[in-house]
Coordinates of C-alpha atoms in Angstrom, one line a residue:
M228 CA -83.6 -94.9 14.3
K229 CA -80.0 -93.5 14.4
I230 CA -78.8 -94.1 18.0
A231 CA -75.5 -93.0 19.5
L232 CA -74.3 -95.0 22.6
C233 CA -71.8 -92.9 24.6
S234 CA -69.6 -93.9 27.4
S235 CA -66.1 -93.7 28.9
F236 CA -63.6 -96.5 29.5
I237 CA -60.4 -97.2 31.3
P238 CA -57.9 -98.1 28.5
F239 CA -56.8 -101.8 28.2
L240 CA -59.1 -102.9 31.0
P241 CA -62.1 -105.0 30.2
S242 CA -65.1 -104.3 32.4
G243 CA -68.9 -104.6 32.8
A244 CA -69.2 -101.0 31.8
R245 CA -68.1 -101.9 28.3
N246 CA -70.5 -104.9 28.2
I247 CA -73.6 -102.9 28.9
V248 CA -72.8 -100.6 25.9
E249 CA -71.7 -103.3 23.4
W250 CA -74.4 -105.7 24.3
L251 CA -77.1 -103.0 23.9
Q252 CA -75.6 -102.1 20.5
A253 CA -76.0 -105.7 19.4
M254 CA -79.6 -105.9 20.5
L255 CA -80.5 -102.5 18.9
E256 CA -78.9 -103.5 15.6
K257 CA -80.8 -106.8 15.7
E258 CA -84.0 -104.7 15.9
G259 CA -82.9 -102.7 12.7
H260 CA -81.5 -99.5 14.3
Q261 CA -78.4 -97.8 13.1
V262 CA -76.0 -97.6 16.0
E263 CA -72.7 -95.7 16.6
R264 CA -70.6 -96.4 19.7
V265 CA -68.7 -93.4 21.1
Y266 CA -66.0 -93.9 23.8
L267 CA -63.6 -91.5 25.4
P268 CA -60.9 -92.6 27.8
E269 CA -61.4 -91.6 31.4
V270 CA -59.0 -91.6 34.4
D271 CA -60.1 -90.8 37.9
T272 CA -57.5 -88.1 38.7
P273 CA -58.4 -84.6 39.8
D274 CA -56.0 -82.9 37.5
L275 CA -57.6 -84.3 34.4
L276 CA -61.2 -84.1 35.6
F277 CA -62.4 -80.9 33.8
Q278 CA -60.4 -81.6 30.6
Q279 CA -62.3 -84.9 30.3
M280 CA -65.6 -83.2 31.0
A281 CA -65.0 -80.6 28.4
A282 CA -64.2 -83.2 25.8
F283 CA -67.6 -84.8 26.3
R284 CA -69.4 -81.5 26.4
W285 CA -68.3 -80.4 23.0
I286 CA -69.0 -83.6 21.1
D287 CA -71.4 -83.0 18.2
L288 CA -73.9 -85.9 17.8
S289 CA -76.6 -83.9 16.1
A290 CA -76.8 -86.6 13.3
A291 CA -78.2 -89.0 15.9
D292 CA -82.0 -89.2 16.6
R293 CA -81.3 -90.3 20.1
V294 CA -78.2 -90.4 22.4
I295 CA -77.9 -92.9 25.3
C296 CA -75.2 -92.2 27.8
F297 CA -73.7 -94.6 30.4
R298 CA -70.5 -94.2 32.3
P299 CA -69.4 -90.8 33.5
Q300 CA -68.7 -88.2 32.1
A301 CA -70.7 -89.1 29.0
H302 CA -73.8 -87.5 30.5
L303 CA -72.3 -84.1 29.7
I304 CA -72.9 -84.6 26.0
Q305 CA -75.5 -82.1 24.7
H306 CA -78.4 -83.5 22.6
P307 CA -82.1 -82.7 22.4
H308 CA -83.0 -86.3 22.9
K309 CA -80.5 -87.4 25.5
I310 CA -81.3 -90.6 27.5
L311 CA -79.2 -91.7 30.5
W312 CA -78.6 -95.3 31.6
F313 CA -76.5 -94.0 34.4
I314 CA -74.4 -96.7 36.0
H315 CA -72.4 -94.8 38.6
H316 CA -70.9 -91.4 39.6
L317 CA -67.2 -90.7 39.7
R318 CA -67.4 -92.2 43.1
V319 CA -64.3 -90.8 44.7
F320 CA -66.0 -87.4 44.5
Y321 CA -69.3 -88.7 45.8
D322 CA -70.0 -91.7 48.1
L323 CA -66.3 -92.8 48.4
W324 CA -65.1 -89.3 49.4
D325 CA -64.6 -90.2 53.1
T326 CA -63.0 -93.5 52.5
P327 CA -59.4 -94.8 51.8
Y328 CA -60.3 -95.2 48.1
R329 CA -60.3 -91.4 47.6
G330 CA -56.6 -91.4 46.9
F331 CA -55.9 -87.6 47.4
E332 CA -56.1 -85.0 50.1
D333 CA -59.3 -83.7 51.6
D334 CA -58.2 -80.1 51.2
L335 CA -59.7 -76.8 50.0
R336 CA -58.6 -77.4 46.4
H337 CA -60.1 -80.9 46.1
R338 CA -63.3 -79.9 47.9
G339 CA -63.7 -77.1 45.4
L340 CA -63.3 -79.5 42.5
R341 CA -65.8 -81.8 44.1
D342 CA -68.4 -79.1 44.5
A343 CA -67.9 -77.9 41.0
L344 CA -68.3 -81.4 39.7
H345 CA -71.5 -81.9 41.6
Q346 CA -72.9 -78.7 40.1
A347 CA -71.9 -79.6 36.6
D348 CA -73.2 -83.2 36.9
T349 CA -76.5 -82.0 38.3
A350 CA -77.0 -79.5 35.4
A351 CA -76.1 -82.1 32.8
L352 CA -78.3 -84.8 34.4
R353 CA -81.3 -82.4 34.3
E354 CA -80.9 -82.0 30.5
A355 CA -81.8 -85.6 29.9
R356 CA -85.2 -86.6 28.6
H357 CA -85.2 -89.6 31.0
V358 CA -82.8 -91.0 33.5
F359 CA -82.5 -94.8 34.0
T360 CA -80.0 -96.4 36.4
N361 CA -78.7 -100.0 36.8
S362 CA -79.8 -100.4 40.4
Q363 CA -81.8 -98.8 43.3
V364 CA -78.5 -98.0 44.9
V365 CA -77.5 -95.7 42.1
S366 CA -81.0 -94.2 42.0
D367 CA -80.7 -93.4 45.7
R368 CA -77.3 -91.8 45.1
L369 CA -78.7 -89.6 42.4
T370 CA -81.5 -88.5 44.7
H371 CA -79.2 -87.9 47.6
F372 CA -76.4 -86.1 45.8
N373 CA -78.1 -84.4 42.8
G374 CA -81.8 -84.3 43.6
I375 CA -82.5 -86.3 40.4
D376 CA -85.4 -88.8 40.0
S377 CA -84.7 -91.9 38.0
E378 CA -86.0 -95.3 37.0
V379 CA -84.2 -98.6 37.7
L380 CA -83.5 -100.6 34.6
Y381 CA -81.6 -103.8 35.3
P382 CA -79.0 -104.7 32.7
P383 CA -79.2 -108.3 31.3
V384 CA -76.4 -110.4 29.8
I385 CA -76.2 -111.2 26.1
D386 CA -76.7 -114.8 25.0
A387 CA -77.9 -115.8 28.4
E388 CA -78.8 -119.3 27.2
R389 CA -75.1 -120.2 27.0
F390 CA -74.9 -120.4 30.8
H391 CA -76.1 -123.7 32.3
S392 CA -75.4 -126.1 35.2
R393 CA -73.5 -129.3 34.5
G394 CA -73.2 -130.3 38.2
H395 CA -71.7 -129.2 41.4
N396 CA -68.1 -129.7 42.3
D397 CA -66.3 -128.4 45.5
E398 CA -65.5 -124.9 44.2
I399 CA -66.9 -121.5 45.0
V400 CA -65.9 -119.3 42.1
Y401 CA -65.4 -115.6 42.0
V402 CA -65.1 -114.3 38.4
C403 CA -64.3 -110.6 38.6
R404 CA -61.6 -108.1 38.3
L405 CA -59.0 -108.5 41.0
E406 CA -59.3 -105.2 42.9
H407 CA -59.2 -104.4 46.6
H408 CA -62.8 -103.1 46.6
K409 CA -64.0 -106.4 45.1
R410 CA -62.5 -108.0 48.3
Q411 CA -61.3 -111.3 47.1
H412 CA -58.9 -111.1 50.1
L413 CA -61.9 -111.6 52.5
L414 CA -62.6 -115.0 50.9
V415 CA -59.0 -116.1 51.2
E416 CA -59.0 -115.1 54.8
A417 CA -62.3 -117.1 55.2
M418 CA -60.7 -120.2 53.5
A419 CA -58.2 -120.4 56.4
L420 CA -61.1 -120.8 58.8
T421 CA -63.3 -123.3 56.9
R422 CA -63.9 -126.7 58.4
T423 CA -64.8 -128.5 55.2
P424 CA -62.7 -129.3 52.0
V425 CA -64.5 -126.5 50.1
R426 CA -62.3 -124.9 47.4
L427 CA -62.0 -121.4 46.1
R428 CA -61.3 -120.2 42.5
L429 CA -60.5 -116.6 41.8
C430 CA -60.5 -115.5 38.2
G431 CA -59.8 -112.0 36.9
A432 CA -57.4 -109.3 35.6
S433 CA -56.3 -106.2 37.5
I434 CA -55.4 -102.6 36.7
S435 CA -52.0 -103.3 38.3
N436 CA -50.1 -106.2 39.9
T437 CA -50.2 -104.8 43.4
Y438 CA -53.4 -106.5 44.6
P439 CA -53.0 -109.8 42.7
D440 CA -49.4 -110.1 44.2
A441 CA -50.8 -109.4 47.7
L442 CA -53.4 -112.2 47.1
K443 CA -50.7 -114.6 46.1
E444 CA -48.7 -113.8 49.2
Q445 CA -51.9 -114.2 51.3
V446 CA -52.6 -117.7 49.9
A447 CA -49.0 -118.8 50.4
A448 CA -48.8 -117.4 54.0
A449 CA -52.0 -119.4 54.9
R450 CA -50.7 -122.5 53.1
L451 CA -53.8 -122.6 50.9
Q452 CA -52.2 -123.3 47.5
G453 CA -53.9 -126.6 47.2
R454 CA -57.4 -125.2 47.9
V455 CA -57.3 -121.7 46.4
M456 CA -56.8 -121.3 42.7
L457 CA -55.8 -117.8 41.6
E458 CA -55.9 -117.0 37.9
N459 CA -54.7 -113.4 37.4
R460 CA -56.0 -113.0 33.8
W461 CA -59.3 -112.2 32.0
I462 CA -60.7 -115.6 31.3
S463 CA -62.5 -116.2 28.0
E464 CA -66.3 -116.2 27.8
Q465 CA -66.2 -120.0 27.1
E466 CA -64.0 -120.5 30.2
K467 CA -66.4 -118.5 32.3
V468 CA -69.3 -120.6 31.0
D469 CA -67.4 -123.8 31.9
V470 CA -66.4 -122.6 35.4
L471 CA -69.9 -121.6 36.3
A472 CA -71.4 -124.8 34.8
N473 CA -69.3 -127.0 37.2
C474 CA -69.0 -124.9 40.4
L475 CA -70.7 -125.5 43.7
A476 CA -71.7 -121.8 44.0
A477 CA -70.5 -118.3 43.0
A478 CA -69.3 -115.4 45.1
Y479 CA -69.6 -111.7 44.6
L480 CA -68.9 -109.4 47.5
P481 CA -67.7 -106.0 46.5
L482 CA -67.9 -103.0 48.8
D483 CA -71.2 -101.1 48.3
E484 CA -71.4 -102.1 44.6
D485 CA -73.3 -99.9 42.1
S486 CA -75.4 -102.9 40.9
Y487 CA -75.9 -106.6 41.2
G488 CA -72.9 -107.0 38.9
Y489 CA -72.5 -109.3 35.9
P490 CA -70.8 -112.1 38.0
S491 CA -74.1 -112.4 40.0
I492 CA -76.5 -112.5 37.0
E493 CA -74.2 -114.9 35.0
A494 CA -74.2 -117.3 38.0
S495 CA -77.9 -117.0 38.3
H496 CA -78.4 -118.0 34.6
A497 CA -76.1 -121.0 35.4
R498 CA -78.5 -121.9 38.3
K499 CA -75.9 -121.5 41.0
A500 CA -76.3 -120.2 44.5
L501 CA -74.8 -116.8 45.3
L502 CA -72.6 -115.8 48.2
T503 CA -72.4 -112.1 49.0
T504 CA -72.1 -109.8 52.1
S505 CA -74.5 -107.4 53.8
D506 CA -72.6 -104.3 52.7
S507 CA -72.3 -105.2 49.0
G508 CA -74.8 -102.6 47.8
G509 CA -76.7 -103.4 44.6
V510 CA -76.0 -107.1 44.9
L511 CA -78.6 -107.3 47.7
E512 CA -81.3 -106.3 45.2
L513 CA -80.8 -109.7 43.6
V514 CA -79.6 -112.0 46.4
R515 CA -82.0 -112.9 49.2
D516 CA -80.5 -114.7 52.2
G517 CA -81.5 -118.3 52.4
D518 CA -83.6 -118.1 49.2
N519 CA -81.2 -117.8 46.2
G520 CA -78.0 -117.5 48.1
I521 CA -76.4 -116.5 51.4
V522 CA -75.8 -113.0 52.6
A523 CA -72.9 -113.2 55.1
E524 CA -71.4 -110.5 57.3
P525 CA -68.2 -109.0 55.7
T526 CA -66.0 -110.9 58.1
P527 CA -63.8 -114.0 57.5
H528 CA -65.6 -116.0 60.2
S529 CA -69.1 -115.3 58.8
L530 CA -67.9 -116.1 55.2
A531 CA -66.2 -119.3 56.3
A532 CA -69.4 -120.5 58.0
A533 CA -71.4 -119.6 54.8
M534 CA -68.9 -121.5 52.6
D535 CA -69.1 -124.5 54.8
R536 CA -72.9 -124.4 54.7
L537 CA -72.8 -124.4 50.9
Y538 CA -70.5 -127.4 50.9
T539 CA -72.2 -129.5 53.5
D540 CA -75.9 -128.9 52.6
R541 CA -75.6 -129.7 48.9
Q542 CA -79.4 -130.2 48.4
R543 CA -80.1 -126.8 49.8
T544 CA -77.3 -125.3 47.7
V545 CA -78.7 -126.8 44.5
A546 CA -82.2 -125.5 45.4
M547 CA -80.9 -122.0 46.0
G548 CA -79.3 -122.2 42.5
E549 CA -82.7 -122.9 41.0
R550 CA -84.2 -120.0 42.9
A551 CA -81.4 -117.8 41.6
Y552 CA -82.5 -118.5 38.1
A553 CA -86.2 -117.8 38.9
R554 CA -85.3 -114.5 40.6
L555 CA -84.3 -113.1 37.1
D556 CA -87.9 -113.3 35.9
E557 CA -89.2 -111.8 39.2
L558 CA -87.1 -108.7 38.5
N559 CA -88.0 -108.6 34.8
I560 CA -84.3 -108.7 33.8
S561 CA -84.6 -109.0 30.0
W562 CA -83.6 -107.3 26.8
S563 CA -87.2 -107.0 25.7
H564 CA -87.9 -104.8 28.7
V565 CA -84.7 -102.8 28.3
L566 CA -85.5 -102.0 24.7
K567 CA -89.1 -101.1 25.4
R568 CA -88.1 -98.6 28.0
L569 CA -85.0 -97.1 26.3
L570 CA -86.9 -96.6 23.0
A571 CA -90.2 -95.3 24.6

């Protein structure tokens, strides 16, 4: 089958949104399909919104037998056999509208843009033969905002067998982009309140230096340089494997995330307990408090207590890591299931 995988991307910024496309391409080609990957750059600014939408709308992919669309606004592509693996809306025009992350005025002009976007999105979504999402959170948003039914299809990682546990040191690691909504700052605040020698390692790049610089200042102000390691760069896949193999546990606590996130599933494959928060969205579909990790309140005191528990009760932490690995089978997170559904 000739399959086109279509998505958008933020230039020069690696992300999980690229992984889901590129890993699926590798798995489809392994099964003998011909695959083309189609990317267009996308920037979340109102002035460029409809130009970017038009660019997707007029792409001609008639040579493909099937088109699978991911990140917005790829779902605007027209094709008689369009399948969506919808991973999120342009959130500043949807669930993040009434939050500080909107970044522009709530005025008549921007409300008009928002309403027009909602109408265009709904029309394009209804063209699809089938709509999959990467989490129940995203499915619920599609129902709420667009009146669209969808099926949850959890994305796996590629070459999952490379992740493993080598032991348990004193570090809780957070391997993720350094962005304010990923909330690494909450863990730094919590570190100042811990009662144990637990350590924290933050690894990731950022779209700008603003947030990483603020984290550095936060670490210095709390005199945590010896216990908080901050690596403002995109670490290699092998480095990630090594960090997860040796760590005590892994953290992932974004604000109302679209899915469980690759940091969570990678840590689960490495058999490490997961630390998240009660408002982290799709992460809570994977993490169950006290079973395969700890779900803390999104406050420094609650997170500090959770980090201390992970450090002091090593036996329980190791057991939760084993349960994290077992949880992947419970949710049927596998490429065989993904291919079966997408190619049905």
